GROMACS .gro file of C-alpha atoms in nm:
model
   64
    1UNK     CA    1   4.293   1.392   2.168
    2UNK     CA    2   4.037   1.222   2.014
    3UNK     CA    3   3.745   1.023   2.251
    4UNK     CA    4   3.710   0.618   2.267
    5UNK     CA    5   3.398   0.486   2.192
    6UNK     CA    6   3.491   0.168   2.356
    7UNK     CA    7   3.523   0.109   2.712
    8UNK     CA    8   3.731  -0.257   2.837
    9UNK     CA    9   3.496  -0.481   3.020
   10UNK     CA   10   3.685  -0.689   3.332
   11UNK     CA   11   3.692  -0.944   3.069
   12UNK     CA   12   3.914  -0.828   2.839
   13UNK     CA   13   3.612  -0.804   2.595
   14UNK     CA   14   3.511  -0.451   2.483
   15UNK     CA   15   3.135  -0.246   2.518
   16UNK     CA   16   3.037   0.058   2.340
   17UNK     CA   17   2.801   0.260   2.560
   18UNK     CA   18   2.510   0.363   2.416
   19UNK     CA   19   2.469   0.699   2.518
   20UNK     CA   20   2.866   0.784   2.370
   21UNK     CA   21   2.766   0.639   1.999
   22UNK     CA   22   2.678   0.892   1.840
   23UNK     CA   23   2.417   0.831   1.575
   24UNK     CA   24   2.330   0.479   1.510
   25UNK     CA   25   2.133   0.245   1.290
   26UNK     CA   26   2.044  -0.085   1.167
   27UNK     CA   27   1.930  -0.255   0.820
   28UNK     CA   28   1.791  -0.548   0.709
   29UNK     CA   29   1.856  -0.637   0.344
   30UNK     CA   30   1.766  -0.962   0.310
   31UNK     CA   31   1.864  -1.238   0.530
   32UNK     CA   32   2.152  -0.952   0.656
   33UNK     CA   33   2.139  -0.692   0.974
   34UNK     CA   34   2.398  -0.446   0.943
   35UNK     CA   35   2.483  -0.191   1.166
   36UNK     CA   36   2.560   0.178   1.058
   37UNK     CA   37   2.665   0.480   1.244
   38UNK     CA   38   2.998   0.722   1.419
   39UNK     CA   39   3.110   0.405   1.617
   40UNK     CA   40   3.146   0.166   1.268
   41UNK     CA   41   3.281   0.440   1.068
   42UNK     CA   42   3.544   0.493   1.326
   43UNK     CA   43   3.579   0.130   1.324
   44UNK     CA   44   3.649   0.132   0.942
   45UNK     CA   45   3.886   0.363   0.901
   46UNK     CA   46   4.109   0.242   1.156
   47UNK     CA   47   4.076  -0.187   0.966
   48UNK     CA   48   4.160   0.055   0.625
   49UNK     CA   49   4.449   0.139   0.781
   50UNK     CA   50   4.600  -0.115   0.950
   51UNK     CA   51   4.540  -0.480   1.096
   52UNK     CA   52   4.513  -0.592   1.466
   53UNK     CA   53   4.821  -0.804   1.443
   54UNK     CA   54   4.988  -0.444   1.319
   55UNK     CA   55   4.780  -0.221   1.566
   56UNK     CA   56   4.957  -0.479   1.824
   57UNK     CA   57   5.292  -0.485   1.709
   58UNK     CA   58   5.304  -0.094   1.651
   59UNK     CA   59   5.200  -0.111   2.011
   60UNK     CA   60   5.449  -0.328   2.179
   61UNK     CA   61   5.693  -0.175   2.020
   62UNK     CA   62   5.596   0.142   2.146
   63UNK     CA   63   5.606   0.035   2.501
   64UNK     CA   64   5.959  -0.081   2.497
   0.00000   0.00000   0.00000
C-alpha cells in the first residue's frame, strides 16, 4: 500500500508534515510562488486522473 502524505486535522482541513514530504521546493517567477516536490507530484497525478466530485462519488459508492 502506498503512504499518505496528508494527515486530517480535527477540522476536517488537511496538513502535510514536513518531515514525510519528501523533497520539496519553492520558485518565484515573477509575481508567482510555486511549490514543487513528491507531495505536488502526487497531488497531480491523482487531479489528471480524476476530480474531487469523482474521487467522492467513487467513494460513496464504495461504502455502500
Amino acid at each position: 500500500m502506498e503512504r499518505r502524505y496528508t494527515r486530517r486535522n480535527p477540522n476536517g482541513s488537511f496538513r502535510i508534515p514536513a518531515e514525510g514530504m519528501g523533497e520539496f521546493g519553492m520558485k518565484q517567477t515573477g509575481g508567482s510562488i510555486a511549490i514543487f516536490g513528491d507531495a505536488v507530484n502526487k497531488l497531480g497525478r491523482y487531479e489528471e486522473l480524476l476530480t474531487l466530485r469523482e474521487a467522492q462519488e467513487y467513494a460513496s459508492k464504495k461504502r455502500k
